[in-house]
Amino acid sequence: MIRYAKPTTVDEALALLGEGAWRILAGGTDFYPVQGSKPFRDNVLDINGLTALRGIAETGSHWIIGARATWTDIIRHPLPPAFDALKQAAREVGSAQIQNVASVAGNLCNASPAADGVPGLLVLDAEVELRSAAATRHLPLSEFILGNRRTALQPGEMVMAIRVPKPTGTSAFVKLGARRYLVISIAMVAVRLVVENATVADAAVAVGSCSAVARRLAGIEAALRGLPLDAGLVAAVRSAPMAELSPIADVRGSAEYRLDAVREIVARAVLEAAGKPAGDKVAA
């Protein structure tokens, strides 16, 4: 017999998870399309009654994004400029109706290579808070998503929140798709820059849809550090290595196209984060 449960407290939810295997239902925007017309064969744990997992809070050292916080919550919440890339990505997650119910944590747990929220969280050095009935642990986001549809969630665990150490700098997000809205990414980029005295003091660059998991690009980050805010930024993006990427060829684009395109959109995102107009083409 298939079980359905809708707990009202976190402790109740964790107790149920400790009893056996469940599929967790949050916003449902991935859950139901994947299920399609197939009969349910897994127990369903509906966490939409867990009000404690909703909302965004600020502590002395972190921003805490609850596991049930939606993309609309991200868009509307007053967050510092370093979160601008994540806010821009939030506006690209499906339609406004999807943004109203889809959860940020669900986007991570779905673990799609094209998950729009992952690059913006990677450049913020986000970590995932996981809890079971027995323990709580924190994992860097880069260690939580293991591959296509694979995460480090262990039996009995549930995502409680995404924790972001209070970031500095400014950020930008650029997505390439076959059309403007309601599209799966061909490639996407998030960039966060910390600028001091008109020079890049620190840089974080992450790319999605060009490898099994969204990746930070250490070569480009290193090339940008120490540069003044001038044309050298684009030159650095053009020449820096991108060894972390291993794009596939599919109906949306070839691997070669993705590698060419991603340099263009990295350059655009860098210029936007630096407060410089990108124009129509900067790196092609």
CSV table of C-alpha atoms in Angstrom, one decimal:
chain,number,residue,atom,x,y,z
A,1,MET,CA,0.0,0.0,0.0
A,2,ILE,CA,1.3,3.5,-1.0
A,3,ARG,CA,1.3,5.9,1.9
A,4,TYR,CA,0.7,9.7,1.8
A,5,ALA,CA,1.5,11.9,4.8
A,6,LYS,CA,1.4,15.7,5.3
A,7,PRO,CA,3.1,16.4,8.6
A,8,THR,CA,2.7,19.8,10.4
A,9,THR,CA,6.0,19.8,12.3
A,10,VAL,CA,9.6,19.1,11.3
A,11,ASP,CA,10.0,16.5,14.0
A,12,GLU,CA,7.0,14.6,12.7
A,13,ALA,CA,8.4,14.7,9.1
A,14,LEU,CA,11.8,13.5,10.2
A,15,ALA,CA,10.3,10.7,12.3
A,16,LEU,CA,8.4,9.5,9.1
A,17,LEU,CA,11.6,9.7,7.0
A,18,GLY,CA,13.3,7.6,9.6
A,19,GLU,CA,10.7,4.8,9.2
A,20,GLY,CA,11.4,4.2,5.5
A,21,ALA,CA,11.7,5.5,2.0
A,22,TRP,CA,9.6,8.5,0.9
A,23,ARG,CA,9.4,10.9,-2.0
A,24,ILE,CA,9.3,14.4,-0.7
A,25,LEU,CA,6.7,16.7,-2.3
A,26,ALA,CA,7.3,20.4,-2.0
A,27,GLY,CA,6.2,22.8,-4.8
A,28,GLY,CA,5.5,19.9,-7.1
A,29,THR,CA,6.7,21.6,-10.2
A,30,ASP,CA,9.2,18.8,-11.0
A,31,PHE,CA,7.4,16.1,-9.0
A,32,TYR,CA,4.2,16.0,-11.1
A,33,PRO,CA,5.7,16.3,-14.6
A,34,VAL,CA,8.2,13.5,-13.8
A,35,GLN,CA,5.4,11.3,-12.5
A,36,GLY,CA,3.2,11.9,-15.5
A,37,SER,CA,0.4,9.3,-15.9
A,38,LYS,CA,2.4,6.5,-14.2
A,39,PRO,CA,0.9,5.1,-11.1
A,40,PHE,CA,2.5,6.1,-7.8
A,41,ARG,CA,4.8,3.4,-6.5
A,42,ASP,CA,6.6,5.5,-3.7
A,43,ASN,CA,5.3,6.8,-0.4
A,44,VAL,CA,4.7,10.5,-0.7
A,45,LEU,CA,5.7,12.9,2.1
A,46,ASP,CA,4.0,16.3,1.5
A,47,ILE,CA,6.0,19.0,3.3
A,48,ASN,CA,3.8,21.9,2.4
A,49,GLY,CA,2.4,22.0,5.9
A,50,LEU,CA,5.8,22.8,7.4
A,51,THR,CA,5.6,26.5,7.9
A,52,ALA,CA,9.0,26.5,9.8
A,53,LEU,CA,10.7,25.8,6.5
A,54,ARG,CA,9.3,28.9,4.7
A,55,GLY,CA,10.9,32.3,4.5
A,56,ILE,CA,14.3,34.0,4.4
A,57,ALA,CA,16.1,35.2,7.5
A,58,GLU,CA,19.3,37.1,8.3
A,59,THR,CA,21.6,36.1,11.1
A,60,GLY,CA,24.9,37.7,12.2
A,61,SER,CA,26.9,35.7,9.8
A,62,HIS,CA,24.5,34.2,7.2
A,63,TRP,CA,21.4,34.5,5.1
A,64,ILE,CA,19.2,31.5,5.7
A,65,ILE,CA,16.8,30.5,2.8
A,66,GLY,CA,14.2,28.0,4.1
A,67,ALA,CA,13.7,24.8,2.2
A,68,ARG,CA,10.2,25.8,1.3
A,69,ALA,CA,11.2,29.4,0.2
A,70,THR,CA,10.0,30.0,-3.3
A,71,TRP,CA,11.6,31.8,-6.2
A,72,THR,CA,9.0,34.6,-5.7
A,73,ASP,CA,10.3,34.9,-2.1
A,74,ILE,CA,13.8,35.4,-3.5
A,75,ILE,CA,12.7,38.0,-6.0
A,76,ARG,CA,10.7,40.0,-3.4
A,77,HIS,CA,13.0,39.8,-0.4
A,78,PRO,CA,15.4,42.8,0.2
A,79,LEU,CA,18.7,41.1,-0.3
A,80,PRO,CA,22.2,42.7,-0.8
A,81,PRO,CA,23.6,43.3,-4.4
A,82,ALA,CA,25.6,40.1,-4.2
A,83,PHE,CA,22.3,38.3,-4.6
A,84,ASP,CA,21.3,40.0,-7.8
A,85,ALA,CA,22.4,37.0,-9.9
A,86,LEU,CA,20.2,34.8,-7.9
A,87,LYS,CA,17.3,37.2,-8.2
A,88,GLN,CA,17.8,37.3,-12.0
A,89,ALA,CA,17.9,33.5,-12.1
A,90,ALA,CA,14.7,33.4,-10.1
A,91,ARG,CA,12.9,35.3,-12.8
A,92,GLU,CA,14.0,32.7,-15.3
A,93,VAL,CA,12.5,29.7,-13.5
A,94,GLY,CA,9.5,28.9,-15.6
A,95,SER,CA,6.6,31.3,-15.5
A,96,ALA,CA,5.4,33.6,-12.7
A,97,GLN,CA,3.0,30.8,-11.6
A,98,ILE,CA,5.9,28.4,-11.3
A,99,GLN,CA,8.0,30.9,-9.4
A,100,ASN,CA,5.1,31.3,-6.9
A,101,VAL,CA,5.2,27.6,-5.8
A,102,ALA,CA,8.6,26.1,-6.9
A,103,SER,CA,11.0,25.9,-4.0
A,104,VAL,CA,14.7,26.9,-4.1
A,105,ALA,CA,15.6,23.6,-2.3
A,106,GLY,CA,13.6,21.6,-4.7
A,107,ASN,CA,15.6,23.1,-7.6
A,108,LEU,CA,18.8,21.8,-5.9
A,109,CYS,CA,17.3,18.4,-5.0
A,110,ASN,CA,16.1,17.8,-8.5
A,111,ALA,CA,19.8,18.1,-9.5
A,112,SER,CA,19.3,18.9,-13.1
A,113,PRO,CA,22.4,20.2,-15.0
A,114,ALA,CA,20.2,23.0,-16.2
A,115,ALA,CA,18.9,24.0,-12.8
A,116,ASP,CA,18.7,27.8,-13.1
A,117,GLY,CA,19.3,28.4,-9.4
A,118,VAL,CA,22.6,26.5,-8.9
A,119,PRO,CA,25.2,28.9,-10.5
A,120,GLY,CA,23.8,31.9,-8.6
A,121,LEU,CA,24.1,30.0,-5.3
A,122,LEU,CA,27.6,28.6,-6.2
A,123,VAL,CA,29.0,32.1,-6.6
A,124,LEU,CA,27.6,32.9,-3.1
A,125,ASP,CA,29.5,30.0,-1.6
A,126,ALA,CA,26.1,28.5,-0.4
A,127,GLU,CA,25.9,25.4,1.7
A,128,VAL,CA,23.0,23.1,2.3
A,129,GLU,CA,21.7,22.3,5.8
A,130,LEU,CA,20.6,18.6,6.0
A,131,ARG,CA,18.8,17.1,9.0
A,132,SER,CA,17.6,13.7,10.0
A,133,ALA,CA,16.0,12.5,13.3
A,134,ALA,CA,19.5,11.8,14.5
A,135,ALA,CA,21.8,14.6,13.3
A,136,THR,CA,22.2,17.9,11.4
A,137,ARG,CA,25.0,18.5,8.9
A,138,HIS,CA,26.1,21.2,6.5
A,139,LEU,CA,27.5,20.5,3.0
A,140,PRO,CA,28.9,23.0,0.5
A,141,LEU,CA,26.5,23.1,-2.5
A,142,SER,CA,29.4,21.9,-4.7
A,143,GLU,CA,29.4,18.7,-2.6
A,144,PHE,CA,25.7,18.3,-2.3
A,145,ILE,CA,24.9,17.9,-6.0
A,146,LEU,CA,26.8,14.9,-7.2
A,147,GLY,CA,25.6,14.5,-10.8
A,148,ASN,CA,22.6,14.5,-13.1
A,149,ARG,CA,19.7,13.8,-10.7
A,150,ARG,CA,22.0,12.7,-7.9
A,151,THR,CA,22.6,14.4,-4.6
A,152,ALA,CA,24.3,13.6,-1.3
A,153,LEU,CA,21.1,13.2,0.6
A,154,GLN,CA,21.2,10.1,2.8
A,155,PRO,CA,18.3,8.0,3.9
A,156,GLY,CA,16.2,9.7,6.5
A,157,GLU,CA,17.5,13.2,5.6
A,158,MET,CA,15.7,16.3,4.4
A,159,VAL,CA,17.0,19.7,3.3
A,160,MET,CA,16.1,22.2,6.0
A,161,ALA,CA,17.7,25.4,4.5
A,162,ILE,CA,20.3,26.9,2.2
A,163,ARG,CA,22.8,28.9,4.1
A,164,VAL,CA,24.7,31.7,2.5
A,165,PRO,CA,27.6,33.4,4.4
A,166,LYS,CA,27.0,37.1,4.2
A,167,PRO,CA,28.5,38.0,0.8
A,168,THR,CA,30.0,41.2,-0.5
A,169,GLY,CA,30.3,42.5,-4.0
A,170,THR,CA,27.9,42.7,-7.0
A,171,SER,CA,26.6,39.9,-9.2
A,172,ALA,CA,24.9,39.2,-12.5
A,173,PHE,CA,23.3,36.2,-14.2
A,174,VAL,CA,23.0,35.6,-18.0
A,175,LYS,CA,21.1,32.7,-19.5
A,176,LEU,CA,21.2,31.5,-23.1
A,177,GLY,CA,18.2,29.7,-24.5
A,178,ALA,CA,16.3,29.1,-27.7
A,179,ARG,CA,13.8,31.8,-26.8
A,180,ARG,CA,13.4,34.4,-24.1
A,181,TYR,CA,11.1,32.7,-21.6
A,182,LEU,CA,10.0,29.2,-20.5
A,183,VAL,CA,13.0,27.5,-21.9
A,184,ILE,CA,15.7,25.1,-20.7
A,185,SER,CA,19.2,26.6,-20.7
A,186,ILE,CA,21.7,26.0,-23.4
A,187,ALA,CA,24.2,27.6,-21.1
A,188,MET,CA,24.0,30.0,-18.1
A,189,VAL,CA,26.4,31.9,-16.1
A,190,ALA,CA,26.5,33.7,-12.7
A,191,VAL,CA,29.3,36.0,-11.7
A,192,ARG,CA,30.1,37.8,-8.5
A,193,LEU,CA,32.8,40.5,-8.3
A,194,VAL,CA,34.2,42.2,-5.3
A,195,VAL,CA,35.7,45.5,-6.5
A,196,GLU,CA,38.1,47.7,-4.5
A,197,ASN,CA,39.6,50.9,-5.8
A,198,ALA,CA,38.4,50.1,-9.4
A,199,THR,CA,40.2,46.8,-9.3
A,200,VAL,CA,38.8,43.2,-9.0
A,201,ALA,CA,39.7,42.1,-5.5
A,202,ASP,CA,37.8,38.8,-5.8
A,203,ALA,CA,35.8,37.0,-8.4
A,204,ALA,CA,33.4,34.0,-8.5
A,205,VAL,CA,32.2,32.5,-11.8
A,206,ALA,CA,29.9,29.5,-12.2
A,207,VAL,CA,28.5,27.9,-15.3
A,208,GLY,CA,25.5,25.6,-15.7
A,209,SER,CA,24.2,23.4,-18.5
A,210,CYS,CA,27.8,22.8,-19.7
A,211,SER,CA,28.7,19.8,-17.5
A,212,ALA,CA,26.8,17.2,-15.5
A,213,VAL,CA,26.9,19.6,-12.5
A,214,ALA,CA,27.2,23.4,-12.6
A,215,ARG,CA,30.8,24.3,-12.0
A,216,ARG,CA,32.9,27.2,-10.6
A,217,LEU,CA,35.5,28.2,-13.2
A,218,ALA,CA,38.8,28.6,-11.2
A,219,GLY,CA,40.8,29.6,-14.2
A,220,ILE,CA,38.6,32.6,-15.1
A,221,GLU,CA,38.3,33.6,-11.5
A,222,ALA,CA,42.1,33.7,-11.1
A,223,ALA,CA,42.5,35.6,-14.4
A,224,LEU,CA,40.1,38.3,-13.2
A,225,ARG,CA,41.6,38.9,-9.8
A,226,GLY,CA,43.7,42.0,-9.7
A,227,LEU,CA,42.5,43.4,-13.0
A,228,PRO,CA,41.3,47.0,-13.4
A,229,LEU,CA,37.7,47.6,-14.6
A,230,ASP,CA,38.6,48.0,-18.3
A,231,ALA,CA,38.8,46.0,-21.5
A,232,GLY,CA,41.2,43.7,-19.8
A,233,LEU,CA,38.2,41.9,-18.2
A,234,VAL,CA,37.0,40.7,-21.5
A,235,ALA,CA,40.5,39.7,-22.7
A,236,ALA,CA,40.9,37.7,-19.5
A,237,VAL,CA,37.7,35.8,-20.2
A,238,ARG,CA,38.7,35.1,-23.8
A,239,SER,CA,42.0,33.5,-22.8
A,240,ALA,CA,41.4,31.9,-19.5
A,241,PRO,CA,41.1,28.1,-19.3
A,242,MET,CA,37.7,26.4,-18.7
A,243,ALA,CA,38.8,22.9,-18.0
A,244,GLU,CA,35.9,22.3,-15.6
A,245,LEU,CA,33.4,22.2,-18.5
A,246,SER,CA,32.5,19.1,-20.4
A,247,PRO,CA,29.3,20.0,-22.4
A,248,ILE,CA,27.2,17.4,-24.2
A,249,ALA,CA,25.6,17.8,-27.6
A,250,ASP,CA,21.8,17.6,-27.6
A,251,VAL,CA,18.8,19.1,-29.4
A,252,ARG,CA,19.5,22.5,-27.8
A,253,GLY,CA,23.1,22.8,-29.1
A,254,SER,CA,26.3,21.1,-29.8
A,255,ALA,CA,29.2,20.8,-27.3
A,256,GLU,CA,31.3,23.1,-29.5
A,257,TYR,CA,28.6,25.7,-29.6
A,258,ARG,CA,28.2,25.6,-25.9
A,259,LEU,CA,31.9,26.2,-25.3
A,260,ASP,CA,31.9,29.1,-27.7
A,261,ALA,CA,28.7,30.6,-26.3
A,262,VAL,CA,29.7,30.3,-22.7
A,263,ARG,CA,32.7,32.6,-23.1
A,264,GLU,CA,30.4,35.2,-24.6
A,265,ILE,CA,27.9,35.1,-21.8
A,266,VAL,CA,30.6,34.9,-19.1
A,267,ALA,CA,32.1,38.1,-20.5
A,268,ARG,CA,28.6,39.7,-20.5
A,269,ALA,CA,28.0,38.7,-17.0
A,270,VAL,CA,31.4,39.9,-15.8
A,271,LEU,CA,30.8,43.3,-17.4
A,272,GLU,CA,27.3,43.5,-15.9
A,273,ALA,CA,28.6,42.7,-12.5
A,274,ALA,CA,31.3,45.3,-12.9
A,275,GLY,CA,28.7,47.9,-13.8
A,276,LYS,CA,29.9,48.2,-17.4
A,277,PRO,CA,27.6,48.0,-20.5
A,278,ALA,CA,28.1,44.8,-22.3
A,279,GLY,CA,26.7,45.7,-25.7
A,280,ASP,CA,25.5,43.1,-28.2
A,281,LYS,CA,28.7,41.1,-28.5
A,282,VAL,CA,31.8,41.3,-26.4
A,283,ALA,CA,33.7,38.1,-26.6
A,284,ALA,CA,32.7,36.2,-29.7
